[in-house]
Short mmCIF file of C-alpha atoms in Angstrom, two decimals:
data_model
loop_
_atom_site.label_atom_id
_atom_site.label_comp_id
_atom_site.label_asym_id
_atom_site.label_seq_id
_atom_site.Cartn_x
_atom_site.Cartn_y
_atom_site.Cartn_z
CA MET A 367 -32.81 -11.90 13.10
CA SER A 368 -34.07 -9.98 16.11
CA SER A 369 -36.10 -6.87 15.36
CA GLN A 370 -34.98 -5.40 18.69
CA VAL A 371 -31.24 -5.55 17.94
CA ARG A 372 -29.81 -2.63 15.98
CA LEU A 373 -26.44 -2.69 14.25
CA GLN A 374 -25.16 0.68 13.01
CA LEU A 375 -22.18 1.92 11.00
CA LEU A 376 -21.42 5.57 11.72
CA PRO A 377 -21.28 8.15 10.30
CA ARG A 378 -22.69 6.08 7.38
CA ALA A 379 -22.57 2.62 5.86
CA ARG A 380 -21.09 3.90 2.57
CA CYS A 381 -17.61 5.41 2.84
CA LEU A 382 -14.25 5.68 1.15
CA PHE A 383 -11.82 2.78 1.49
CA ASP A 384 -9.41 4.71 3.73
CA GLU A 385 -12.14 6.06 6.04
CA PRO A 386 -12.94 4.43 9.39
CA VAL A 387 -16.45 3.50 10.47
CA GLN A 388 -17.80 3.23 14.01
CA VAL A 389 -19.58 -0.08 14.65
CA LYS A 390 -22.31 0.10 17.30
CA VAL A 391 -24.80 -2.50 18.59
CA ALA A 392 -27.90 -1.71 20.65
CA GLY A 393 -30.85 -3.73 21.90
CA VAL A 394 -29.11 -6.85 23.21
CA LYS A 395 -29.48 -7.95 26.83
CA SER A 396 -27.51 -6.33 29.64
CA TYR A 397 -23.98 -7.79 29.69
CA GLN A 398 -24.87 -10.26 26.94
CA VAL A 399 -21.90 -11.89 25.21
CA VAL A 400 -22.19 -11.84 21.41
CA THR A 401 -20.03 -12.67 18.42
CA MET A 402 -19.39 -10.00 15.80
CA LYS A 403 -18.56 -11.27 12.31
CA ALA A 404 -17.42 -9.77 9.02
CA THR A 405 -17.12 -11.28 5.55
CA SER A 406 -15.87 -9.87 2.25
CA THR A 407 -15.05 -11.38 -1.14
CA ASP A 408 -12.11 -10.00 -3.12
CA GLU A 409 -11.90 -9.41 -6.88
CA ARG A 410 -10.71 -12.96 -7.49
CA GLY A 411 -13.67 -14.46 -5.66
CA VAL A 412 -11.74 -15.42 -2.52
CA LEU A 413 -13.84 -15.21 0.66
CA PHE A 414 -12.30 -13.49 3.70
CA SER A 415 -13.84 -13.54 7.17
CA SER A 416 -13.22 -12.40 10.75
CA SER A 417 -14.95 -12.70 14.11
CA ALA A 418 -14.62 -11.28 17.61
CA VAL A 419 -16.42 -11.80 20.92
CA TYR A 420 -17.82 -8.78 22.79
CA ARG A 421 -19.74 -8.23 26.03
CA ALA A 422 -22.51 -5.62 26.06
CA ASP A 423 -22.70 -2.97 28.77
CA GLU A 424 -25.53 -2.55 31.28
CA SER A 425 -27.66 -0.83 28.64
CA GLY A 426 -27.25 -3.69 26.18
CA GLU A 427 -24.95 -1.67 23.92
CA ILE A 428 -21.58 -2.37 22.28
CA ASP A 429 -19.33 0.26 20.73
CA LEU A 430 -16.22 -1.03 18.94
CA ASN A 431 -14.57 2.37 19.45
CA ARG A 432 -14.83 1.79 23.20
CA ASP A 433 -15.22 -1.89 24.00
CA PRO A 434 -12.52 -4.59 23.81
CA SER A 435 -12.80 -7.84 21.90
CA LEU A 436 -12.50 -10.68 24.42
CA SER A 437 -11.35 -13.29 21.88
CA GLY A 438 -11.46 -14.13 18.19
CA SER A 439 -9.52 -12.73 15.25
CA TYR A 440 -8.10 -10.01 17.51
CA VAL A 441 -8.34 -8.91 21.16
CA GLY A 442 -8.54 -5.51 22.79
CA VAL A 443 -10.05 -2.23 21.63
CA GLU A 444 -9.69 -2.24 17.83
CA PRO A 445 -12.35 -0.05 16.20
CA MET A 446 -11.57 -1.37 12.71
CA GLY A 447 -10.48 -4.84 13.82
CA LEU A 448 -13.24 -6.67 11.96
CA LEU A 449 -11.89 -5.25 8.69
CA TRP A 450 -8.12 -5.50 9.09
CA SER A 451 -8.31 -9.02 10.55
CA LEU A 452 -10.28 -10.43 7.60
CA SER A 453 -8.52 -13.69 6.69
CA PRO A 454 -8.88 -15.98 3.64
CA GLU A 455 -10.52 -19.39 3.79
CA THR A 456 -7.32 -20.91 2.42
CA LEU A 457 -3.76 -20.00 3.36
CA HIS A 458 -1.46 -17.59 1.54
CA LYS A 459 -4.01 -15.33 -0.15
CA HIS A 460 -3.70 -11.57 -0.46
CA PHE A 461 -6.96 -9.57 -0.53
CA ASN A 462 -7.04 -8.52 -4.18
CA LYS A 463 -8.42 -4.98 -4.46
CA THR A 464 -7.03 -3.27 -7.53
CA LYS A 465 -9.98 -1.86 -9.52
CA ALA A 466 -11.06 1.66 -8.63
CA LEU A 467 -14.66 1.41 -9.82
CA ILE A 468 -15.54 -1.66 -7.75
CA PRO A 469 -16.16 -1.01 -4.03
CA GLN A 470 -15.18 -3.44 -1.32
CA VAL A 471 -18.38 -4.86 0.16
CA VAL A 472 -18.19 -6.02 3.78
CA LYS A 473 -21.07 -7.80 5.53
CA ILE A 474 -20.94 -7.12 9.27
CA SER A 475 -23.23 -9.05 11.60
CA VAL A 476 -23.91 -9.69 15.27
CA HIS A 477 -24.75 -13.19 16.55
CA GLU A 478 -25.65 -14.93 19.76
CA GLU A 479 -22.56 -16.29 21.47
CA GLY A 480 -20.80 -19.16 19.71
CA GLU A 481 -19.71 -19.87 16.16
CA GLU A 482 -23.17 -21.16 15.21
CA GLY A 483 -25.10 -18.55 17.19
CA GLN A 484 -28.27 -17.11 15.67
CA MET A 485 -27.78 -13.92 13.66
CA LEU A 486 -29.33 -10.96 15.48
CA ALA A 487 -28.62 -8.18 12.97
CA GLU A 488 -26.60 -7.48 9.82
CA VAL A 489 -25.43 -4.41 7.90
CA THR A 490 -23.44 -3.86 4.70
CA ASN A 491 -20.41 -1.57 4.56
CA GLU A 492 -19.61 -0.36 1.02
CA ARG A 493 -16.04 0.95 0.85
CA PHE A 494 -15.41 2.99 -2.32
CA LEU A 495 -12.00 3.71 -3.78
CA ILE A 496 -13.09 6.56 -6.03
CA ALA A 497 -14.68 9.72 -4.63
CA ASP A 498 -17.43 11.71 -6.29
CA GLY A 499 -16.09 13.87 -9.10
CA VAL A 500 -12.75 12.09 -9.52
CA SER A 501 -12.21 11.06 -13.14
CA ARG A 502 -10.65 7.77 -14.19
CA VAL A 503 -9.14 7.57 -17.70
CA PRO A 504 -7.22 4.53 -19.03
CA VAL A 505 -4.00 5.63 -20.77
CA SER A 506 -2.37 3.73 -23.62
CA GLU A 507 0.07 6.05 -25.31
CA GLY A 508 3.58 5.22 -26.50
CA ASN A 509 5.08 2.99 -23.83
CA ILE A 510 2.57 4.12 -21.19
CA ASN A 511 -0.06 1.61 -20.14
CA GLY A 512 -1.83 2.87 -17.05
CA VAL A 513 -4.75 4.77 -15.55
CA LEU A 514 -4.96 8.52 -14.89
CA PHE A 515 -6.99 9.84 -11.95
CA THR A 516 -7.86 13.54 -11.80
CA PRO A 517 -9.62 15.36 -8.93
CA PRO A 518 -12.68 17.54 -9.53
CA GLY A 519 -12.15 21.28 -9.81
CA GLU A 520 -9.96 23.52 -11.93
CA GLY A 521 -6.69 22.93 -10.09
CA PRO A 522 -3.81 23.33 -10.49
CA PHE A 523 -2.96 20.11 -8.65
CA PRO A 524 0.36 18.40 -7.86
CA ALA A 525 1.24 15.43 -10.08
CA VAL A 526 2.14 11.95 -8.81
CA LEU A 527 3.32 8.82 -10.58
CA ASP A 528 2.16 5.73 -8.69
CA LEU A 529 4.73 3.11 -9.64
CA CYS A 530 3.21 -0.27 -8.80
CA THR A 531 5.18 -3.49 -9.12
CA PHE A 532 2.01 -5.04 -10.61
CA MET A 533 -0.94 -2.97 -11.74
CA SER A 534 -3.24 -1.68 -9.03
CA GLU A 535 -5.47 1.39 -9.07
CA LYS A 536 -6.09 1.47 -5.32
CA ARG A 537 -3.39 3.80 -3.99
CA ALA A 538 -3.49 6.09 -7.03
CA CYS A 539 -7.23 6.56 -6.82
CA LEU A 540 -7.17 7.20 -3.08
CA LEU A 541 -4.46 9.84 -3.58
CA ALA A 542 -6.53 11.50 -6.31
CA ASN A 543 -9.36 11.79 -3.77
CA LYS A 544 -6.95 13.90 -1.69
CA GLY A 545 -6.25 16.40 -4.48
CA PHE A 546 -3.46 14.91 -6.61
CA VAL A 547 -3.41 14.14 -10.33
CA VAL A 548 -2.13 10.56 -10.26
CA LEU A 549 -1.02 8.21 -13.04
CA ALA A 550 -0.82 4.57 -12.00
CA VAL A 551 1.58 2.42 -14.03
CA ALA A 552 3.10 -0.98 -13.35
CA VAL A 553 6.74 -2.00 -13.47
CA PHE A 554 5.61 -5.32 -14.93
CA ASN A 555 2.88 -5.17 -17.59
CA ASP A 556 3.73 -8.70 -18.71
CA LYS A 557 4.62 -11.89 -16.91
CA PRO A 558 8.02 -11.25 -15.28
CA GLY A 559 9.47 -14.32 -16.97
CA ASN A 560 8.79 -12.75 -20.38
CA ILE A 561 10.74 -9.58 -19.57
CA LYS A 562 14.52 -9.58 -20.05
CA GLN A 563 15.30 -5.94 -19.29
CA LEU A 564 13.65 -2.74 -18.10
CA HIS A 565 13.85 0.67 -19.78
CA LEU A 566 13.81 3.81 -17.65
CA ASP A 567 12.74 5.78 -20.74
CA HIS A 568 9.28 4.14 -20.47
CA TYR A 569 8.75 5.58 -17.00
CA GLN A 570 10.16 8.93 -18.11
CA GLU A 571 7.36 9.01 -20.68
CA ALA A 572 4.91 8.69 -17.80
CA VAL A 573 6.58 11.61 -15.98
CA ASP A 574 6.40 13.79 -19.09
CA TYR A 575 2.77 12.78 -19.72
CA LEU A 576 1.79 13.89 -16.23
CA LEU A 577 3.49 17.27 -16.57
CA LYS A 578 1.48 17.95 -19.74
CA GLN A 579 -1.89 17.44 -18.03
CA PRO A 580 -3.92 20.69 -18.03
CA LYS A 581 -4.81 20.52 -14.33
CA VAL A 582 -1.22 19.88 -13.17
CA GLY A 583 0.43 22.81 -11.48
CA SER A 584 3.53 21.30 -9.91
CA LYS A 585 6.86 22.00 -11.61
CA GLY A 586 7.88 18.41 -11.09
CA VAL A 587 6.38 15.02 -10.41
CA GLY A 588 6.22 12.95 -7.24
CA VAL A 589 6.72 9.19 -7.34
CA VAL A 590 5.18 6.74 -4.87
CA SER A 591 6.63 3.23 -4.91
CA ARG A 592 6.99 0.03 -2.94
CA SER A 593 9.07 -3.14 -3.32
CA LYS A 594 10.49 -3.53 -6.87
CA GLY A 595 8.91 -0.20 -7.79
CA GLY A 596 11.21 1.37 -5.21
CA ASP A 597 14.49 0.86 -7.06
CA VAL A 598 12.90 2.06 -10.32
CA ALA A 599 11.75 5.19 -8.47
CA LEU A 600 15.29 5.75 -7.17
CA ALA A 601 16.61 5.45 -10.73
CA LEU A 602 14.05 8.00 -11.95
CA ALA A 603 15.24 10.40 -9.26
CA ALA A 604 18.90 9.85 -10.16
CA PHE A 605 18.67 10.00 -13.95
CA VAL A 606 15.46 11.72 -15.07
CA PRO A 607 14.80 15.48 -14.73
CA GLY A 608 11.47 16.61 -13.33
CA VAL A 609 11.24 14.08 -10.49
CA GLU A 610 10.92 16.24 -7.38
CA ALA A 611 9.63 13.99 -4.56
CA ILE A 612 10.10 10.25 -4.12
CA VAL A 613 8.28 8.04 -1.63
CA TRP A 614 10.27 4.79 -1.33
CA ILE A 615 8.51 2.08 0.71
CA ASN A 616 10.26 -1.18 1.59
CA GLY A 617 12.34 -1.22 -1.56
CA CYS A 618 15.95 -1.99 -2.39
CA SER A 619 18.86 0.43 -2.77
CA ALA A 620 20.10 -1.46 -5.83
CA ASN A 621 18.53 -2.47 -9.13
CA MET A 622 16.93 -5.84 -8.48
CA GLY A 623 16.04 -8.61 -10.89
CA LEU A 624 16.63 -7.22 -14.39
CA PRO A 625 19.22 -4.94 -16.03
CA LEU A 626 18.05 -1.34 -16.41
CA PHE A 627 18.54 0.59 -19.65
CA TYR A 628 18.23 4.31 -20.39
CA GLU A 629 18.74 6.11 -23.68
CA ASN A 630 19.79 2.90 -25.44
CA ARG A 631 22.48 1.87 -22.97
CA GLN A 632 22.59 -0.19 -19.80
CA ILE A 633 22.90 2.05 -16.76
CA LEU A 634 22.51 -0.52 -13.98
CA SER A 635 23.21 -4.23 -13.77
CA GLN A 636 20.93 -6.46 -11.70
CA LEU A 637 21.66 -7.34 -8.08
CA SER A 638 22.67 -10.97 -7.69
CA PHE A 639 20.67 -13.42 -5.58
CA ASP A 640 21.08 -16.90 -4.15
CA MET A 641 17.97 -19.08 -3.80
CA GLY A 642 20.00 -21.41 -1.59
CA LYS A 643 19.49 -18.88 1.22
CA LEU A 644 15.72 -19.31 1.13
CA ILE A 645 14.22 -20.46 4.46
CA ARG A 646 11.20 -22.80 4.32
CA THR A 647 8.64 -22.75 7.15
CA GLU A 648 6.02 -25.21 8.38
CA SER A 649 3.22 -22.99 7.06
CA GLY A 650 4.30 -23.73 3.51
CA ALA A 651 5.48 -20.15 2.97
CA SER A 652 9.17 -19.30 2.68
CA ILE A 653 11.31 -16.46 3.99
CA ILE A 654 13.26 -14.89 1.12
CA LYS A 655 14.78 -11.99 3.06
CA HIS A 656 18.35 -13.24 2.75
CA ILE A 657 18.49 -14.38 -0.89
CA LEU A 658 19.61 -11.03 -2.33
CA GLY A 659 23.30 -10.22 -2.48
CA ASN A 660 24.94 -7.32 -0.69
CA PRO A 661 24.53 -4.18 -2.83
CA LEU A 662 27.83 -2.86 -1.46
CA ALA A 663 29.82 -5.95 -2.45
CA GLU A 664 32.33 -5.41 -5.26
CA GLU A 665 30.54 -7.79 -7.62
CA ASN A 666 27.28 -5.83 -7.20
CA GLU A 667 28.60 -2.27 -7.42
CA GLY A 668 27.10 -1.82 -10.89
CA SER A 669 23.61 -2.39 -9.51
CA LEU A 670 23.65 0.29 -6.79
CA VAL A 671 21.40 3.23 -7.72
CA PRO A 672 23.41 6.51 -7.55
CA ILE A 673 20.82 8.43 -5.54
CA GLN A 674 23.47 10.98 -4.55
CA LYS A 675 22.93 12.45 -8.04
CA ALA A 676 19.25 13.12 -7.37
CA LYS A 677 18.02 16.69 -6.96
CA GLY A 678 14.60 15.77 -5.60
CA ARG A 679 13.47 14.99 -2.06
CA PHE A 680 13.20 11.47 -0.63
CA LEU A 681 10.88 9.95 1.93
CA PHE A 682 12.40 6.59 2.86
CA VAL A 683 10.06 4.18 4.65
CA ALA A 684 11.22 0.82 5.99
CA SER A 685 9.60 -1.92 8.05
CA GLY A 686 11.73 -3.53 10.74
CA ASP A 687 10.00 -6.90 10.28
CA ASP A 688 10.07 -6.95 6.47
CA LEU A 689 10.67 -10.61 5.57
CA ASN A 690 10.81 -9.96 1.82
CA TRP A 691 14.22 -8.31 2.05
CA ASP A 692 16.31 -6.08 4.32
CA SER A 693 14.54 -2.82 3.58
CA LYS A 694 15.72 -1.27 6.88
CA GLY A 695 19.34 -2.08 6.00
CA TYR A 696 18.92 -0.63 2.50
CA MET A 697 17.37 2.54 3.93
CA ASP A 698 20.15 2.98 6.48
CA GLU A 699 22.79 2.57 3.76
CA MET A 700 21.13 5.19 1.56
CA VAL A 701 20.82 7.66 4.41
CA GLU A 702 24.50 7.27 5.24
CA ARG A 703 25.48 7.60 1.58
CA LEU A 704 23.52 10.81 1.16
CA LYS A 705 25.03 12.23 4.33
CA HIS A 706 28.51 11.26 3.09
CA HIS A 707 27.85 13.30 -0.05
CA GLY A 708 26.72 16.28 2.01
CA LYS A 709 23.06 15.81 1.12
CA ASN A 710 20.11 16.53 3.40
CA ASN A 711 17.34 16.01 0.84
CA PHE A 712 15.69 13.14 2.67
CA GLU A 713 13.42 12.06 5.49
CA SER A 714 13.33 8.53 6.86
CA VAL A 715 10.94 6.56 9.02
CA CYS A 716 11.09 3.01 10.34
CA TYR A 717 8.16 0.97 11.64
CA PRO A 718 9.90 -1.69 13.77
CA LEU A 719 7.06 -4.26 13.91
CA ALA A 720 5.53 -3.73 10.46
CA GLY A 721 5.90 -6.11 7.54
CA HIS A 722 6.62 -5.68 3.83
CA LEU A 723 3.13 -4.93 2.49
CA LEU A 724 2.51 -1.41 3.73
CA GLU A 725 -0.66 -0.26 1.96
CA PRO A 726 -3.40 2.38 2.42
CA PRO A 727 -5.20 1.79 5.74
CA TYR A 728 -8.05 -0.54 6.68
CA GLY A 729 -7.40 -3.31 4.18
CA PRO A 730 -6.98 -6.89 5.48
CA PHE A 731 -3.55 -7.66 6.97
CA CYS A 732 -1.69 -10.19 4.81
CA PRO A 733 0.89 -12.40 6.58
CA SER A 734 1.72 -14.53 3.53
CA ALA A 735 0.86 -14.89 -0.16
CA VAL A 736 2.23 -16.15 -3.43
CA HIS A 737 5.03 -13.79 -4.53
CA GLY A 738 4.52 -12.03 -7.84
CA LEU A 739 8.08 -12.64 -9.00
CA ILE A 740 8.58 -16.20 -7.73
CA PRO A 741 5.98 -18.96 -7.99
CA PHE A 742 5.50 -19.89 -4.34
CA PRO A 743 4.12 -18.30 -1.16
CA VAL A 744 6.34 -16.15 1.05
CA LEU A 745 6.04 -14.64 4.50
CA TRP A 746 5.73 -10.85 4.40
CA GLY A 747 6.33 -10.22 8.12
CA GLY A 748 4.68 -7.85 10.54
CA GLU A 749 2.85 -7.99 13.85
CA PRO A 750 -0.78 -7.33 12.81
CA LYS A 751 -1.74 -4.49 15.17
CA ALA A 752 1.58 -2.69 14.75
CA HIS A 753 1.43 -3.13 10.98
CA ILE A 754 -2.08 -1.66 10.76
CA ALA A 755 -1.04 1.29 12.93
CA ALA A 756 1.96 1.85 10.65
CA GLU A 757 -0.28 1.93 7.57
CA LEU A 758 -2.49 4.57 9.15
CA ASP A 759 0.48 6.73 10.16
CA LEU A 760 2.25 6.32 6.82
CA TRP A 761 -0.83 7.25 4.78
CA GLU A 762 -0.84 10.68 6.44
CA LYS A 763 2.94 11.06 6.05
CA ILE A 764 2.78 10.32 2.32
CA GLN A 765 0.16 12.99 1.73
CA GLU A 766 1.99 15.58 3.84
CA PHE A 767 5.32 14.87 2.10
CA LEU A 768 3.87 15.13 -1.41
CA LYS A 769 1.90 18.29 -0.63
CA SER A 770 4.94 19.90 0.97
CA HIS A 771 7.25 19.33 -2.00
CA LEU A 772 4.88 19.41 -4.96
CA SER A 773 2.09 21.85 -4.21
CA PRO A 774 1.82 24.80 -6.62
CA ASP A 775 2.47 28.29 -5.38
CA PRO A 776 -0.68 29.34 -3.46
CA ALA A 777 -0.77 32.55 -5.50
CA ASP A 778 -1.25 30.49 -8.65
CA SER A 779 -3.78 28.04 -7.21
CA THR A 780 -7.48 28.18 -6.62
CA ALA A 781 -7.57 24.57 -5.39
CA LYS A 782 -7.51 23.49 -1.81
CA LEU A 783 -5.68 20.26 -1.07
#
């Protein structure tokens, strides 16, 4: 490495997962062309990497907030491009980041031009999910199997149920950093093939548990969900009291996959599907967008979630390039249904070029991966830059929506969100 070349991460090399860093290089030659690289290993030991070519200015400096990548994993001015373009060594891998106490470690380096160019400088970016003072407590009580995150301070704080399809602490922990008491639970705590039916009562237990927490000040609970978690969240809103604000991200308007029971009776049948409508691609990943039946068809009417019964507020979020299923179509149908019933308790947003996996910002973009509910890789959709921009925008919208509809009365609160 060159002692003259300096590689900096500003404002600091240690940050929270959803915080940007400014990457700056100094001390290279005037107008020198260099290759920037990043590597990171996920929780399953899969190595991800990215690279981009930059040209220094007259002073021998490069600023990723200002300067465009000329070629590589991305092109143009992309301040966080080295992180979101991290790609796995083998196809169809999703960057697995689910544990709140383990930071993502990213090695960022600058090299002489070319793939085998000499390394000139290197720095480590530690990206933490959990902020100082936030508590993490595993919960195993009754039918609840999850993790509770509580912000520092006396509160009271608004309460949120993070309903993951499969267990992940990432989004819940990041929301707790923002001033929410968040319980993360999974729809599937066992292999999906071992589960024959779902019980809404189990998720109601989670709602009730949250409302009993001493630092919770909201009168009701918010629910954040994506994919299969979305239709469970809709059912909570329709059938369970105390659910005040629902964030539905790229879900379905009908109960998908398994019959849903509540109070010892079936309340929703499962939406039918046809694997014959699967589309195989040359990459080895399939498009499953069209395998689900029409929720409005007569044979599926028992699966449609009656959201018109809900008293809470909805934030519907759909990606126009979702290749998992027709989330935009489901959202449009729900909006029209609520309007038909004289309801205005909803907001909706569509990101036309985003794909299915909308997550908190700055994680690696995932074009394809093995599906959790079917044993082969699928395409998730999304144009990378547009998808990353959507994640950044949505992360702010989620926080604003939950604060707006869950925050305690200011007169009763000493906490600042």
